[in-house]
Short mmCIF file of C-alpha atoms (C1' of nucleotides) in Angstrom, two decimals:
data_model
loop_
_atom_site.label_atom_id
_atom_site.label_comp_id
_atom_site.label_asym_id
_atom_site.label_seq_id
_atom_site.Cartn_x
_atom_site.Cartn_y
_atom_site.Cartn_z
CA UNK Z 1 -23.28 1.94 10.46
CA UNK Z 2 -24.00 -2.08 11.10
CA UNK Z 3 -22.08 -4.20 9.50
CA UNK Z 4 -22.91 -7.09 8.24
CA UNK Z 5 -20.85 -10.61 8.27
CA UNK Z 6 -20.10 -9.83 4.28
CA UNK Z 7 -19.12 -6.11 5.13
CA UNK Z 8 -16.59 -7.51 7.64
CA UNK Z 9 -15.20 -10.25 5.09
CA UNK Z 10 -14.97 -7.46 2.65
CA UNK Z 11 -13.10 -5.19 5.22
CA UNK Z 12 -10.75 -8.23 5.83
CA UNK Z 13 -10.11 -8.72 1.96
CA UNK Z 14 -9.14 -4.98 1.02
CA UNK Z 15 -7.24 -4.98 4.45
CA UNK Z 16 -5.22 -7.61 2.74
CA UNK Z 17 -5.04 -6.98 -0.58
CA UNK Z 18 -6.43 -3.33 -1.47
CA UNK Z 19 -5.75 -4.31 -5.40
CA UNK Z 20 -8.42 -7.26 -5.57
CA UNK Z 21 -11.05 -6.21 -8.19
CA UNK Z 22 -14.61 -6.08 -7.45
CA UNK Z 23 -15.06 -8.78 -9.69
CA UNK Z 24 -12.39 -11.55 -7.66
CA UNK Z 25 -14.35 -9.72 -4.67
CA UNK Z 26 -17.62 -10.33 -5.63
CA UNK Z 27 -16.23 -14.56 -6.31
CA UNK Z 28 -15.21 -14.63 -2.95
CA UNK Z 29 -18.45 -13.38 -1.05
CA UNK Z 30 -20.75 -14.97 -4.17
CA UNK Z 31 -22.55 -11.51 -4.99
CA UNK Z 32 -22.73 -9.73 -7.88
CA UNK Z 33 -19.95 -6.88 -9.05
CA UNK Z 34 -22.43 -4.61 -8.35
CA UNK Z 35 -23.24 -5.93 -4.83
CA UNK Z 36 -19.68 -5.68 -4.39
CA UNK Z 37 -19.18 -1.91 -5.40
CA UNK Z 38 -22.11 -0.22 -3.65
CA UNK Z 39 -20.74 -2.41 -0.39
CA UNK Z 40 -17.29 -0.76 -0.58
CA UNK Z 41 -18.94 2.86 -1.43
CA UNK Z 42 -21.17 2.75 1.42
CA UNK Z 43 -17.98 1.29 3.84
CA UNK Z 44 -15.92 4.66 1.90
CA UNK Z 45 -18.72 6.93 2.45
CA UNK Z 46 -19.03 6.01 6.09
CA UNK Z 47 -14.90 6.57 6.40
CA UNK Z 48 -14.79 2.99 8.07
CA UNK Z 49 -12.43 2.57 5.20
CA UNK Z 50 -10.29 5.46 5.60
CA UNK Z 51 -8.04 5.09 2.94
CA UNK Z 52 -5.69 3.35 0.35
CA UNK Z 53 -2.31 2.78 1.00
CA UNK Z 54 1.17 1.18 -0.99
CA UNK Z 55 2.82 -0.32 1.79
CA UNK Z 56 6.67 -0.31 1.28
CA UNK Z 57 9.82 -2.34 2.48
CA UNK Z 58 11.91 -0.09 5.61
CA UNK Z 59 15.40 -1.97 4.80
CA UNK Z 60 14.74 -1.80 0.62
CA UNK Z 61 14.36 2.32 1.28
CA UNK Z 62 17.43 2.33 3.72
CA UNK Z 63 14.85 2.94 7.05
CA UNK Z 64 15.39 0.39 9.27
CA UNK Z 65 16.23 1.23 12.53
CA UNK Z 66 13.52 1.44 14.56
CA UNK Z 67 13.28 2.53 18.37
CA UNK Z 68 10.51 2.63 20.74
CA UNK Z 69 11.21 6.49 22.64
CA UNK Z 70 9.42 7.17 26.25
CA UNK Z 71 8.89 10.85 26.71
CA UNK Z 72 8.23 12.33 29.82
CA UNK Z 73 6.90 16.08 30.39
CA UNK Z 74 8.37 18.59 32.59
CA UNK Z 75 5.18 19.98 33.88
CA UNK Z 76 1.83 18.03 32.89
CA UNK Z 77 0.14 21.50 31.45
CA UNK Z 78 -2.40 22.17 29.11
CA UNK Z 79 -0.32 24.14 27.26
CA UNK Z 80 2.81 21.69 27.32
CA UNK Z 81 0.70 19.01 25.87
CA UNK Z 82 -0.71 20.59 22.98
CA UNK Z 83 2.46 22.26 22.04
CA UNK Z 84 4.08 18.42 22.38
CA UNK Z 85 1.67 16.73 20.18
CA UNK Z 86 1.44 19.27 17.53
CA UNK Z 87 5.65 19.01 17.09
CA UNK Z 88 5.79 15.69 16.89
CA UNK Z 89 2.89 15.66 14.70
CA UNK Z 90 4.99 16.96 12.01
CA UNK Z 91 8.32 14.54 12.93
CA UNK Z 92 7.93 12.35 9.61
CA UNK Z 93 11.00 10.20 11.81
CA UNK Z 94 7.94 9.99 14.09
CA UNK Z 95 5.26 6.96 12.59
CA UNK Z 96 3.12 6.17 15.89
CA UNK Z 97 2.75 8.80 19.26
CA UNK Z 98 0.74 7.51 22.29
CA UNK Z 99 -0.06 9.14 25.02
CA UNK Z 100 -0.01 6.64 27.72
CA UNK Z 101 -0.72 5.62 31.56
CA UNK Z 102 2.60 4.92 33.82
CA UNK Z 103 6.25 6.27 34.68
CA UNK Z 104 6.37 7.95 31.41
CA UNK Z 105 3.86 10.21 29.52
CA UNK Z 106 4.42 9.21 25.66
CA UNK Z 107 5.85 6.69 23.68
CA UNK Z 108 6.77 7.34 20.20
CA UNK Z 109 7.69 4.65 17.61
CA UNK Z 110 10.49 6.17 15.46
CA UNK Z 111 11.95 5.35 12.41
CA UNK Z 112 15.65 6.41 11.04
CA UNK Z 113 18.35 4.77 8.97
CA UNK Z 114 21.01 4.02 11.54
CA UNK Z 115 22.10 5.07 15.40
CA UNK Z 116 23.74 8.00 14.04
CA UNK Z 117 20.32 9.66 12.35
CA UNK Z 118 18.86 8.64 15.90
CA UNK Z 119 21.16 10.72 17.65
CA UNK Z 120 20.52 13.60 15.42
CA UNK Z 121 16.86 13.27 15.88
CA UNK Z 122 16.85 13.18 19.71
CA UNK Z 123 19.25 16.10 19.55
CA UNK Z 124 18.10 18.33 16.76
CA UNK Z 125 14.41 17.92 16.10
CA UNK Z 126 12.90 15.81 19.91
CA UNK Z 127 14.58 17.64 22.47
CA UNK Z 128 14.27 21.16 20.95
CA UNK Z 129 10.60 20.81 21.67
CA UNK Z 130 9.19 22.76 24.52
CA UNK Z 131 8.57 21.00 27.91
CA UNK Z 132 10.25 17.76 27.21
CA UNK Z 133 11.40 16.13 30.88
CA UNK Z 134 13.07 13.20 29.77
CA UNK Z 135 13.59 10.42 27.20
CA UNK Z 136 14.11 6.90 27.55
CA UNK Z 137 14.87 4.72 24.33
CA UNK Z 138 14.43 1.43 24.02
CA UNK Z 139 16.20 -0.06 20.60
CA UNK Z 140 14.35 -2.67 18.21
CA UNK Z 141 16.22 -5.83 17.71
CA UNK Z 142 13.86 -7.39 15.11
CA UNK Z 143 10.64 -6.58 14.23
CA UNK Z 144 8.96 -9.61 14.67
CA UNK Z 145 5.40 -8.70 13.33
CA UNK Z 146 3.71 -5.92 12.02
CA UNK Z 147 0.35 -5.53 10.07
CA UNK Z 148 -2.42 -3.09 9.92
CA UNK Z 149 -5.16 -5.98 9.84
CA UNK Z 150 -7.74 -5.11 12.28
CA UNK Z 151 -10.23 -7.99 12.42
CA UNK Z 152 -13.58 -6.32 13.66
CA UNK N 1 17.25 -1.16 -6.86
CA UNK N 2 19.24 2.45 -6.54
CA UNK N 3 16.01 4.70 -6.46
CA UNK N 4 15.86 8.42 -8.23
CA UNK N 5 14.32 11.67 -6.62
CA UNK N 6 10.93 11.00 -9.06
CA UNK N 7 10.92 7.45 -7.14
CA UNK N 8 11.23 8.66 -3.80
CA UNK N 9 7.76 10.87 -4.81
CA UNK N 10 6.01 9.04 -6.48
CA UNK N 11 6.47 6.60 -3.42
CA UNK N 12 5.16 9.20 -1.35
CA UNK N 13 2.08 9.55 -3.08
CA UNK N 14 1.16 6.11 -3.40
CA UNK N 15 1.99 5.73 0.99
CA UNK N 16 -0.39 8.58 0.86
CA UNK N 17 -3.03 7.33 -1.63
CA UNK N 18 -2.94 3.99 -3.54
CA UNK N 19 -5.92 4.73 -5.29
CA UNK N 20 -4.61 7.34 -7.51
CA UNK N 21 -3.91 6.64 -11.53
CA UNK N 22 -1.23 6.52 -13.47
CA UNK N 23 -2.67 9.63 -15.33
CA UNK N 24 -2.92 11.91 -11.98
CA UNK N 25 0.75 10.67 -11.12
CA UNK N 26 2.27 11.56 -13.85
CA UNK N 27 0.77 15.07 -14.18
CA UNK N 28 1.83 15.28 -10.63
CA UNK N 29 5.31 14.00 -11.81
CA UNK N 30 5.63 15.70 -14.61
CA UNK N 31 5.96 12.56 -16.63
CA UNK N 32 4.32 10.78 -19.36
CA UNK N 33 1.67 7.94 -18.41
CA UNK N 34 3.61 5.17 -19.43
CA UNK N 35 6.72 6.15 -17.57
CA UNK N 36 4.63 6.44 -14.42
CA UNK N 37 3.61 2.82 -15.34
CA UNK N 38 6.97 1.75 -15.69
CA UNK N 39 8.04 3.02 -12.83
CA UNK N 40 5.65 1.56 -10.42
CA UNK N 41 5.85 -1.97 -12.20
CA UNK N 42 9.36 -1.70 -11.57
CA UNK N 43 8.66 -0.86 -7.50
CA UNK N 44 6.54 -3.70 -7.41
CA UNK N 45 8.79 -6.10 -9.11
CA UNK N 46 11.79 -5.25 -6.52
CA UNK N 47 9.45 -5.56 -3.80
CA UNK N 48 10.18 -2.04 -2.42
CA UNK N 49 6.32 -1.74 -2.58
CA UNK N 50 5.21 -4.81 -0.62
CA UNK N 51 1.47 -4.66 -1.00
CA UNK N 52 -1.84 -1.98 -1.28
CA UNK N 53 -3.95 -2.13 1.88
CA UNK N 54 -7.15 -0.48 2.74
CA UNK N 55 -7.24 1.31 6.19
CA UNK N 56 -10.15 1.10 8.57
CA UNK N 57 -11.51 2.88 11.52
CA UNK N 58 -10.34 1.33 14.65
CA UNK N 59 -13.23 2.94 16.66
CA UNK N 60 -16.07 2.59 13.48
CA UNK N 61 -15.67 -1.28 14.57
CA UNK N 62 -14.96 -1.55 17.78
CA UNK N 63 -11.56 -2.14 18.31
CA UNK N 64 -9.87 0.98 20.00
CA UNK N 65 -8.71 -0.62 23.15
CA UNK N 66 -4.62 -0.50 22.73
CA UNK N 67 -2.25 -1.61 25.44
CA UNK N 68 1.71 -1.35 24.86
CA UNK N 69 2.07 -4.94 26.59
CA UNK N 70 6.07 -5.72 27.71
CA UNK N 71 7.17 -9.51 27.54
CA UNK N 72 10.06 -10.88 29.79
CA UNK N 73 10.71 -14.88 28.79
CA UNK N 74 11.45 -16.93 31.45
CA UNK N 75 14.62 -18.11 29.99
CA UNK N 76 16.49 -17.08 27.02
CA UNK N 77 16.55 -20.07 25.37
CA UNK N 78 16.59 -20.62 21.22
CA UNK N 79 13.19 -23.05 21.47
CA UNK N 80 11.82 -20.28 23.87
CA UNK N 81 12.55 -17.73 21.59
CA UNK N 82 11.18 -19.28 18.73
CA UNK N 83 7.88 -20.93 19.97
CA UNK N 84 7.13 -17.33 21.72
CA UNK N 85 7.63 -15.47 18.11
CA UNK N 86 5.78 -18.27 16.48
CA UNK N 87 2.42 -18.19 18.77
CA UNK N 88 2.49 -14.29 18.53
CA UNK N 89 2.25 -14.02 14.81
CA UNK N 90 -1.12 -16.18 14.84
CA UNK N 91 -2.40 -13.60 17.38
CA UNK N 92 -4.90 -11.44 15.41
CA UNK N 93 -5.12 -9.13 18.66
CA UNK N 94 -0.87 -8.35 18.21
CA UNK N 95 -0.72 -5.95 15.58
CA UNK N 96 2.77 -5.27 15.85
CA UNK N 97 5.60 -7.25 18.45
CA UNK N 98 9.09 -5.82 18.81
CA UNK N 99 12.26 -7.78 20.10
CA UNK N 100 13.76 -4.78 21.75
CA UNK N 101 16.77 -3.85 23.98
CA UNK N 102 15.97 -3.25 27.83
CA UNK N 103 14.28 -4.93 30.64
CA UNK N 104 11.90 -6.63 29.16
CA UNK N 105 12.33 -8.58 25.80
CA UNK N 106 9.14 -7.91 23.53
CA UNK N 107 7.08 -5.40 23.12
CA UNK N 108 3.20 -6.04 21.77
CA UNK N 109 1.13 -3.83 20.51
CA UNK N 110 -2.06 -4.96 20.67
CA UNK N 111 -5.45 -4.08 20.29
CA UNK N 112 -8.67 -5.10 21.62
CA UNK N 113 -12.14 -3.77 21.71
CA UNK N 114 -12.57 -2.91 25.52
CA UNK N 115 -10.50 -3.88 28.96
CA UNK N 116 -12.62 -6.81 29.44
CA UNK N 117 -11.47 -7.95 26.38
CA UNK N 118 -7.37 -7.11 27.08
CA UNK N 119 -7.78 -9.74 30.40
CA UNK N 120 -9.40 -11.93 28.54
CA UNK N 121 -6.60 -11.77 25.67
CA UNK N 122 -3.63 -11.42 28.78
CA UNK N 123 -5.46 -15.30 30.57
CA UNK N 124 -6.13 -16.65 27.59
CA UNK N 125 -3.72 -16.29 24.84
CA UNK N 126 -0.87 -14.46 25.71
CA UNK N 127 0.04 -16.19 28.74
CA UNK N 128 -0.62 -19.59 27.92
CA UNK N 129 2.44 -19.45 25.67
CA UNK N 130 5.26 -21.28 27.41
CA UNK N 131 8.19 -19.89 28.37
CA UNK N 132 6.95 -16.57 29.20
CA UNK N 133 7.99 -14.43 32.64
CA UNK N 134 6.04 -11.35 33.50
CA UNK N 135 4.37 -9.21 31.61
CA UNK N 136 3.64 -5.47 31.80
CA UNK N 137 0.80 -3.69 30.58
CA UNK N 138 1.23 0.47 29.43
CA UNK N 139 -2.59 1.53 28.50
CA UNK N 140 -2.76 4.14 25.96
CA UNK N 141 -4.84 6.67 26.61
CA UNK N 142 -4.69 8.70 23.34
CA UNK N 143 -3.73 7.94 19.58
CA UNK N 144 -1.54 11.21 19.00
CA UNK N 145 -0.19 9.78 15.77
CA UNK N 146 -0.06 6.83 13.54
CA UNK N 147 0.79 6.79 10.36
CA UNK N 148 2.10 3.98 7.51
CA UNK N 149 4.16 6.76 5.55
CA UNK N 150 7.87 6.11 5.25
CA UNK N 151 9.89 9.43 4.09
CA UNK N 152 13.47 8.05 2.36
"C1'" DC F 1 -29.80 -7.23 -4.70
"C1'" DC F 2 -29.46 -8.15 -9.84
"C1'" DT F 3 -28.16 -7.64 -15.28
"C1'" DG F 4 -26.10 -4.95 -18.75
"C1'" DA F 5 -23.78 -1.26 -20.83
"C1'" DA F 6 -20.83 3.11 -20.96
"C1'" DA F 7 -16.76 5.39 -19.38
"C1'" DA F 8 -12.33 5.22 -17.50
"C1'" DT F 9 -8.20 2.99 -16.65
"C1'" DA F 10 -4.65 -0.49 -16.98
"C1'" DC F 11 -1.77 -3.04 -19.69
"C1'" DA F 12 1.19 -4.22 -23.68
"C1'" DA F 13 3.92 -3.30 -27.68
"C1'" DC F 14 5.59 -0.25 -31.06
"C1'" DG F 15 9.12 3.21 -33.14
"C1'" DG F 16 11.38 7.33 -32.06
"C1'" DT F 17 14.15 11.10 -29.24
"C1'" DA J 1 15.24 6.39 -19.64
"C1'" DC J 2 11.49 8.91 -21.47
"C1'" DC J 3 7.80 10.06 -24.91
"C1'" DG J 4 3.71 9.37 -27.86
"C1'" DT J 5 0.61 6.37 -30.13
"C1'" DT J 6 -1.92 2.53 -30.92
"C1'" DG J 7 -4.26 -0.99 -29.64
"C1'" DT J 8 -7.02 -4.40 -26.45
"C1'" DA J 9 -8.30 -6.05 -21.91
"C1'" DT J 10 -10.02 -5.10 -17.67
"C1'" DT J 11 -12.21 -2.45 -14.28
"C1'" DT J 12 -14.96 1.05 -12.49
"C1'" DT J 13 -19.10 3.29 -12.53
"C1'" DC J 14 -23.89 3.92 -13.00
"C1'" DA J 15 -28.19 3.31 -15.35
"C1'" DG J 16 -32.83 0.73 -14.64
"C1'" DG J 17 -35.43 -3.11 -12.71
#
DNA sequence: CCTGAAAATACAACGGT
DNA sequence: ACCGTTGTATTTTCAGG
């Protein structure tokens, strides 16, 4: 479970770049292939990599308009948060749900193709949920940055 | 660029799991190989996929202190604007950063490995950028959901 | 951690439906 | 557009030291 200054350059790499071989890998630390292979097995094995993902472009698939919804519970019960979570769980409009300190209880990153898909998600699939208080959206002008590099 | 129903899956499939083959694809397609291969050369040349990343464990290395943090600018003025969005991108601790409607103009996502680490980040990086108002800080307390999959 | 070799896959180009 | 086949190149995988 320690990891090493080459473990963390090698997390940083396929954080990048998930296609680079083990071989321009193994160039870049200065180990062997081999080095190189049993490194990324062991980081697989351990699930600090989780997985391997094709990243793809929101406007290119017609996806890009994004808003940043507050959510606020009726009644802050056990029951009301479980059944919350495991909804929006299954909201593929939904990418990111946080469960949050302040005013409101949740904030949810969703994704749809224009205002009009937005409306019919709030309508037909958000509010419909159990023990929803309120909502509060807050509209993405431009998306200014956005990576999943996590330098450790 | 107009994208067919076998597109839109095997799309899916890679968002879910870059590592799989071209053979396991196209059984899963119901293709041959080499139309599979086709296919996703084609993706790649139009840039619809954008790259392959690996995923990592934010808590396996120590980096599962998020804070939703709002920006106000001081003014809005173009070289404001510009020199805030410019300083946030070389942020490694800003994973994401929204322009957004509302009260406050940005919001950050960013993570850090504890709260010591967040003041250090709010002191020493985020507010040294000129041009910048107030700030707000929304701690999250739970990761509900966050995923990189895009359903069009 | 290394070298070296086998197995699997990716890549490219063909003619054919 | 898709299929099948034939290559060859490259990469992954796993011995054994």
């Amino acid at each position: 479970m320690k990891l090493d200054s080459l473990d963390h350059q090698l997390l940083k790499y396929l954080q990048q770049d998930a296609k680079k071989t083990t071989k321009e890998l193994a160039l870049l630390l200065g180990l062997s292939n081999t080095a190189v292979y049993e490194r990324i097995k062991k980081l697989e094995r351990q699930k600090i990599i989780t997985n391997y993902v094709a990243l793809i472009d929101k406007e290119k698939v017609e996806k890009d308009f994004m808003v940043l919804c507050q959510v606020k519970l009726s009644q802050h019960v056990k029951n009301n948060i479980i059944q919350f979570e495991r909804e929006v769980l299954k909201l593929e409009e939904v990418l990111e749900c946080y469960h949050v300190s302040g005013d409101y209880d949740y904030i949810l990153k969703v994704l749809v193709k224009n205002m009009d898909a937005y409306r019919k998600f709030i309508i037909e699939k958000l509010t419909v949920i159990s023990g929803i208080g309120s909502t509060q959206s807050t509209f993405v002008i431009k998306e200014v940055k956005n990576t999943t590099l996590i330098v450790s």
